[in-house]
XYZ file of C-alpha atoms in Angstrom:
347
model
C -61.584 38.765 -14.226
C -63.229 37.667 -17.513
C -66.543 36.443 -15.539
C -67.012 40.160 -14.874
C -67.018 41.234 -18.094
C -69.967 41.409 -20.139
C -70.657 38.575 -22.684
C -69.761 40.226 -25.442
C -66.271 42.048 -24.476
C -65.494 38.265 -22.984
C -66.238 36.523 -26.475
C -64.065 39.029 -27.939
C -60.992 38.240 -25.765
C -62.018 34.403 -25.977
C -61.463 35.053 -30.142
C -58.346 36.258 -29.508
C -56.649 33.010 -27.344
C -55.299 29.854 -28.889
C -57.857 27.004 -29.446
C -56.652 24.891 -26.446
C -56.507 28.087 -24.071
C -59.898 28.945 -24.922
C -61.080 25.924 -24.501
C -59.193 25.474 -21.114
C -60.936 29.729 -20.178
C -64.716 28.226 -21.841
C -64.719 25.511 -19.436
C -63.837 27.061 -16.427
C -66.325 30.183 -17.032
C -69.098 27.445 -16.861
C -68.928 27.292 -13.388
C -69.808 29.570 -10.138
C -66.620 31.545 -9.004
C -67.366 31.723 -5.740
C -67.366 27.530 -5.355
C -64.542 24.886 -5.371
C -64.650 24.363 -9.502
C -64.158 28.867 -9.989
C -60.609 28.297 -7.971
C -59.473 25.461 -9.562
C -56.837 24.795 -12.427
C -57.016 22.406 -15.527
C -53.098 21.917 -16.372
C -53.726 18.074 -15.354
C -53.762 14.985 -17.525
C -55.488 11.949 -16.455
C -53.652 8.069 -16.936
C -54.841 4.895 -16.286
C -53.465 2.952 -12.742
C -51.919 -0.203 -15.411
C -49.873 1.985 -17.506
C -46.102 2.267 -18.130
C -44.023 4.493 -16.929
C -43.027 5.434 -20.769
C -46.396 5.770 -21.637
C -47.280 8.888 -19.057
C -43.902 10.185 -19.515
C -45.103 10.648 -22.927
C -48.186 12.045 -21.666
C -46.747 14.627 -19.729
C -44.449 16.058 -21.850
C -47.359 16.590 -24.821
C -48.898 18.268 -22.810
C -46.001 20.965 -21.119
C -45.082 21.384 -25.157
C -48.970 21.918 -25.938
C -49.381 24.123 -23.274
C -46.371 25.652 -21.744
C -47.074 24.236 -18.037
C -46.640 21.246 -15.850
C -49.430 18.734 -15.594
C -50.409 17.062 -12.492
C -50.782 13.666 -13.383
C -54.523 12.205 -12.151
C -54.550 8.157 -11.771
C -57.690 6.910 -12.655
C -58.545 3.130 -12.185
C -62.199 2.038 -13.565
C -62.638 5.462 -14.749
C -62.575 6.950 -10.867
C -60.043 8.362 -9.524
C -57.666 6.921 -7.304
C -54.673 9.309 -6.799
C -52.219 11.197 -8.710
C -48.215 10.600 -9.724
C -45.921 13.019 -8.583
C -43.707 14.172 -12.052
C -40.793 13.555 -10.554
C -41.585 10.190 -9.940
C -40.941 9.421 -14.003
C -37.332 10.252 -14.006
C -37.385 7.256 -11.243
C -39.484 4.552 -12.878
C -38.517 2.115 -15.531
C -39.649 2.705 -19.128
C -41.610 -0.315 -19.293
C -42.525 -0.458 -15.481
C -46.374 0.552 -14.609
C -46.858 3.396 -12.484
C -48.406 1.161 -9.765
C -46.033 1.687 -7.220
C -45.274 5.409 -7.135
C -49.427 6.562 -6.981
C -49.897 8.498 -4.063
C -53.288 9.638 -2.466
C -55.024 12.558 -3.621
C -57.819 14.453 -1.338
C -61.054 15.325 -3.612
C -63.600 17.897 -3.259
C -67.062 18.634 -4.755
C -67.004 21.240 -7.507
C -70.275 22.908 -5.806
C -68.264 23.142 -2.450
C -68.385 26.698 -0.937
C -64.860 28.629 -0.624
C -65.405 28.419 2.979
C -65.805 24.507 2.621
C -62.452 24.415 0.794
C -60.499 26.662 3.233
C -61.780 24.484 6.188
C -60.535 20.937 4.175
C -57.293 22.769 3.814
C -57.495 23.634 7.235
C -58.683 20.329 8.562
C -56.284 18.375 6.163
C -53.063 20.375 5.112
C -52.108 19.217 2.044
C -50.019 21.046 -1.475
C -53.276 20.438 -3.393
C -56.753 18.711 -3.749
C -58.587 17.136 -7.024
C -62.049 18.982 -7.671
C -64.449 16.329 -9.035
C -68.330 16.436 -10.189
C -71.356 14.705 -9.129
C -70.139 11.994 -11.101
C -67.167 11.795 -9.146
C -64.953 12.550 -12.485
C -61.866 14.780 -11.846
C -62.605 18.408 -13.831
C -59.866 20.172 -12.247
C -56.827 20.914 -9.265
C -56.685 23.455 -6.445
C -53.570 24.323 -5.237
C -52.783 25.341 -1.378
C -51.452 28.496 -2.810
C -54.494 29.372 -4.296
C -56.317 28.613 -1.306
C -54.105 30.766 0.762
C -54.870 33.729 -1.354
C -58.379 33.195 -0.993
C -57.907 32.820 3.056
C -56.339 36.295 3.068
C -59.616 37.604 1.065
C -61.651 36.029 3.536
C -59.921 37.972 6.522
C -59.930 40.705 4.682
C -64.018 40.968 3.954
C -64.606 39.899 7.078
C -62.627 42.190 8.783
C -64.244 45.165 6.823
C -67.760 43.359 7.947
C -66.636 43.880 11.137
C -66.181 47.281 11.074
C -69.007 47.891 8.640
C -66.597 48.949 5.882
C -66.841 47.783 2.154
C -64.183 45.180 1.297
C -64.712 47.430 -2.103
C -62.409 50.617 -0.189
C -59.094 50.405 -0.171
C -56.237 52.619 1.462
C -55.843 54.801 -1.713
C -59.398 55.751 -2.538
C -60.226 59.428 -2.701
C -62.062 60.596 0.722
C -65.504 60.911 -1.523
C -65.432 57.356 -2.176
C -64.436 56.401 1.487
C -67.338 58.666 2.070
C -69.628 56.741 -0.051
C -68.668 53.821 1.600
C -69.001 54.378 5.339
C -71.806 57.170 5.757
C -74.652 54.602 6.208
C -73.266 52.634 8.701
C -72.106 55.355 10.504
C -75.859 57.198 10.739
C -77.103 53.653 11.338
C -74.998 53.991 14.546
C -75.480 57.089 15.321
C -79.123 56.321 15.465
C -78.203 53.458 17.826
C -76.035 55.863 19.527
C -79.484 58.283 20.549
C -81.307 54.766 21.316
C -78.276 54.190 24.057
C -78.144 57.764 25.439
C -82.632 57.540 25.740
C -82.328 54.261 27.525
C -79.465 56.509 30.217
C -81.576 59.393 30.398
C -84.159 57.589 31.560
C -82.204 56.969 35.017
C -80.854 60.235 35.018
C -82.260 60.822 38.996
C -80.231 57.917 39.899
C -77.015 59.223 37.963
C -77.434 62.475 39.573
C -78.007 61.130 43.166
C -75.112 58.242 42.640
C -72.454 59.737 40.337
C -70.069 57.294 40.434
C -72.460 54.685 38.365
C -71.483 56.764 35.782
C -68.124 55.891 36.484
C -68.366 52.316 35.659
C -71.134 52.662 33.081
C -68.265 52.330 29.832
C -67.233 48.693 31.462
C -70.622 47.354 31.057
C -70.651 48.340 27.371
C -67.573 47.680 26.688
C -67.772 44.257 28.118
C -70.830 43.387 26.552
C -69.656 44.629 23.137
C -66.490 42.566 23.803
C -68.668 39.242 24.396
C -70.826 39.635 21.517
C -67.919 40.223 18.969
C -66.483 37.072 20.130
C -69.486 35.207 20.211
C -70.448 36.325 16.761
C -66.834 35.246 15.053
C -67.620 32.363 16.196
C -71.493 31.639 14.836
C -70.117 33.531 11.570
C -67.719 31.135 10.532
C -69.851 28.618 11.288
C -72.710 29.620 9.268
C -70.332 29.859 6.446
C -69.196 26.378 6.905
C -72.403 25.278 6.959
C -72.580 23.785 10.871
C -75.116 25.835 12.231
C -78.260 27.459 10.862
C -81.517 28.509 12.297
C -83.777 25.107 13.017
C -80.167 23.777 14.657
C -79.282 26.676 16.460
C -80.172 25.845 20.245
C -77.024 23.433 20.837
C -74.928 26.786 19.761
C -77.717 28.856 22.019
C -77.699 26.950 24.733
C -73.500 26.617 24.776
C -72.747 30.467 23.953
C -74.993 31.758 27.342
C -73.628 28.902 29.532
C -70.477 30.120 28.716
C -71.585 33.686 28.929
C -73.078 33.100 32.397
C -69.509 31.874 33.850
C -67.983 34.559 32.005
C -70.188 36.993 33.988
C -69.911 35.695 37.099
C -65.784 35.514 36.628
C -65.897 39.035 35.575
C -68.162 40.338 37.983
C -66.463 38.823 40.757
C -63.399 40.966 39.602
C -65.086 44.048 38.940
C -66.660 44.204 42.102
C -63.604 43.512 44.093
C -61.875 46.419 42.131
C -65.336 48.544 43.193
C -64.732 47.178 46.949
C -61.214 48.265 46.917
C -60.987 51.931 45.205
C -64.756 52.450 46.746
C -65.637 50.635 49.176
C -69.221 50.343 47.749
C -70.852 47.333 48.588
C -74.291 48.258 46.917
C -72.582 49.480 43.471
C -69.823 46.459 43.283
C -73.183 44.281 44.100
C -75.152 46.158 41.181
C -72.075 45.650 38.650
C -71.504 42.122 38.746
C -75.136 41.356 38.407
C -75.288 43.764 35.628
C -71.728 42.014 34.282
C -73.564 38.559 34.232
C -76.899 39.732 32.568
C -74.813 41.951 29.873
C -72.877 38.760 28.755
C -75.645 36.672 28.911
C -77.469 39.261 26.363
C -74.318 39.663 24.138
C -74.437 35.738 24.215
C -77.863 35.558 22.764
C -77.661 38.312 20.471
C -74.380 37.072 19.337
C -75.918 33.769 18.183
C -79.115 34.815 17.147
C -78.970 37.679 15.223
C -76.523 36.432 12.653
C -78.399 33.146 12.074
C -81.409 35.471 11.540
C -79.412 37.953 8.641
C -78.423 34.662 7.333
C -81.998 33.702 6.700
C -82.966 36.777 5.659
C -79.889 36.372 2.929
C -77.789 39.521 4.450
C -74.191 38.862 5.203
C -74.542 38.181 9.300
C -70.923 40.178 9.492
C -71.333 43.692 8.549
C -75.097 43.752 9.418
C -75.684 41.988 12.773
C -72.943 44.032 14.295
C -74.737 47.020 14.708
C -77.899 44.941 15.788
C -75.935 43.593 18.485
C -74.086 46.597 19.838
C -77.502 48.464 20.203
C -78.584 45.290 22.285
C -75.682 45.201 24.550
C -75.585 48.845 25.207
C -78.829 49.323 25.872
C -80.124 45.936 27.867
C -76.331 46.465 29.456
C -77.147 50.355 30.796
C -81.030 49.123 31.444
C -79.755 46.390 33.988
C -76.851 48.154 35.357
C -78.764 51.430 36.244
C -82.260 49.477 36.514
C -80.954 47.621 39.235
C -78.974 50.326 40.865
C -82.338 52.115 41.228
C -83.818 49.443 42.940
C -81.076 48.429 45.167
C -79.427 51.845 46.243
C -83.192 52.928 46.592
């Protein structure tokens, strides 16, 4: 909260904390919020590998009467860290015993690390809590899996408002000018794309007219599409934010998303155009959808990939503003190839 304040309203609630708090608040305002060191905690004290059990005990309860809160207790050996001691573990040990025996393995993370980098550690490696450290490799703080799982929901959150091109900003009690204010671009934005969809139709509207059932079937090849490039772009957007995928290394991704588009196609072609066969018996039209099916998920492949990577570059967040991008190239390439082809076949 205090790093968006102002500087001046934030020195003058710094003035007003206790000498170790603000010191504890100054440090941690030093660093970017939205990396690994703004979502850690400092309630740790740091011991050396060789000392007594007595000694750390002592440690550890300065520090709760300093501060009010439990340390975790970092083990450092050589002046790098090399685990931490669970508290508990003290009521166990003898006084004069050294804490050798009951250090336990700590996972570490760069302070610079993205929030998406520490979600997918926490993911990757489930764990109550990791160590941040600097370039140095010195411990400067803790993260805690609770903390991280607050910060998972947030993530969900935005990018389920990206999604559907809503602010993460509105929430369910704002006042119907704000959720105005918030949703009137995107929505002209696809309205616009809406015309663009409706041009590319009424451009085969002789075909329509002679073969009326085409429009019949039209919503499935949008629909699909749309379906296929939603998926496809979940999938490049989380990995742009975890760094495995950017523009230069994006034809691995490219090449994966439309061979797996292709058979996608084909499967749900195949189906479609048995369901055409069956309620129609249309050969031509159930021929004309699957190949339209196959080249519609093929395009929502490519879009899918592409178009994010591309916002990305351009430093716009690839969730709310590739979707509409991607919609408008689905629906239109998918009613240009469905009724393009029906107008030469059924010619």
């Amino acid at each position: 909260m205090l790093q968006l304040l102002g500087k001046h309203k934030r020195q003058k609630i710094l003035e007003h904390l206790s000498y170790e708090l603000r010191d504890m608040v100054s440090q941690l305002l030093e660093f970017d919020p939205n990396t690994a060191a703004g979502l850690m905690n400092v309630d740790y004290i740091q011991v050396d590998a060789d000392d007594e059990v007595a000694t750390v005990a002592k440690k550890f309860k300065l520090h709760e009467k300093r501060t009010g809160r439990l340390p975790i207790i970092l083990v450092m050996r050589d002046e790098k860290l090399t685990g931490f001691l669970p508290g508990h573990e003290l009521g166990f040990g003898r006084p004069g015993e050294k804490i050798t025996r009951y250090i336990k393995r700590i996972h570490t993370i760069k302070h610079s690390a993205s929030h998406d980098e520490v979600t997918e550690q926490f993911r990757s490696h489930p764990h109550s809590k990791v160590a941040v450290i600097n370039d140095n490799g010195d411990a400067i703080g803790i993260i805690y899996s609770d903390d991280v799982l607050n910060l998972m929901q947030e993530q969900e959150s935005a990018s389920l408002y990206g999604f559907a091109g809503v602010s993460a900003e509105e929430t369910v009690t704002d006042s119907a000018k704000r959720k105005v204010k918030f949703r009137y671009k995107w929505l002209i934005i696809n309205l616009a794309t809406a015309f663009l969809a409706a041009f590319t139709v009424g451009l085969f509207e002789e075909t329509i007219t002679k073969y009326v059932l085409l429009a019949v079937y039209m919503p499935i090849v949008a629909g699909m599409g749309g379906n296929a490039a939603t998926q496809t772009l979940a999938v490049v957007v989380r990995g742009i934010a975890l760094r495995q995928i950017d523009l230069k290394s994006a034809y691995a991704t490219l090449r994966n998303e439309l061979g797996a588009g292709f058979i996608n196609g084909l499967i749900n072609g195949f189906i479609v155009a048995l369901v055409v066969l069956a309620k129609d018996n249309e050969p031509a039209i159930a021929l004309v959808l699957a190949l339209a099916m196959v080249i519609n998920l093929l395009v929502a492949a490519m879009f899918g990939t592409i178009v994010p990577l591309v916002m990305s570059k351009l430093h716009k967040d690839p969730a709310s503003s590739a979707t509409v991008f991607i919609t408008t190239a689905t629906d239109v390439l998918g009613f240009m190839a469905f009724l393009g082809l029906a107008t030469i076949i059924l010619a």
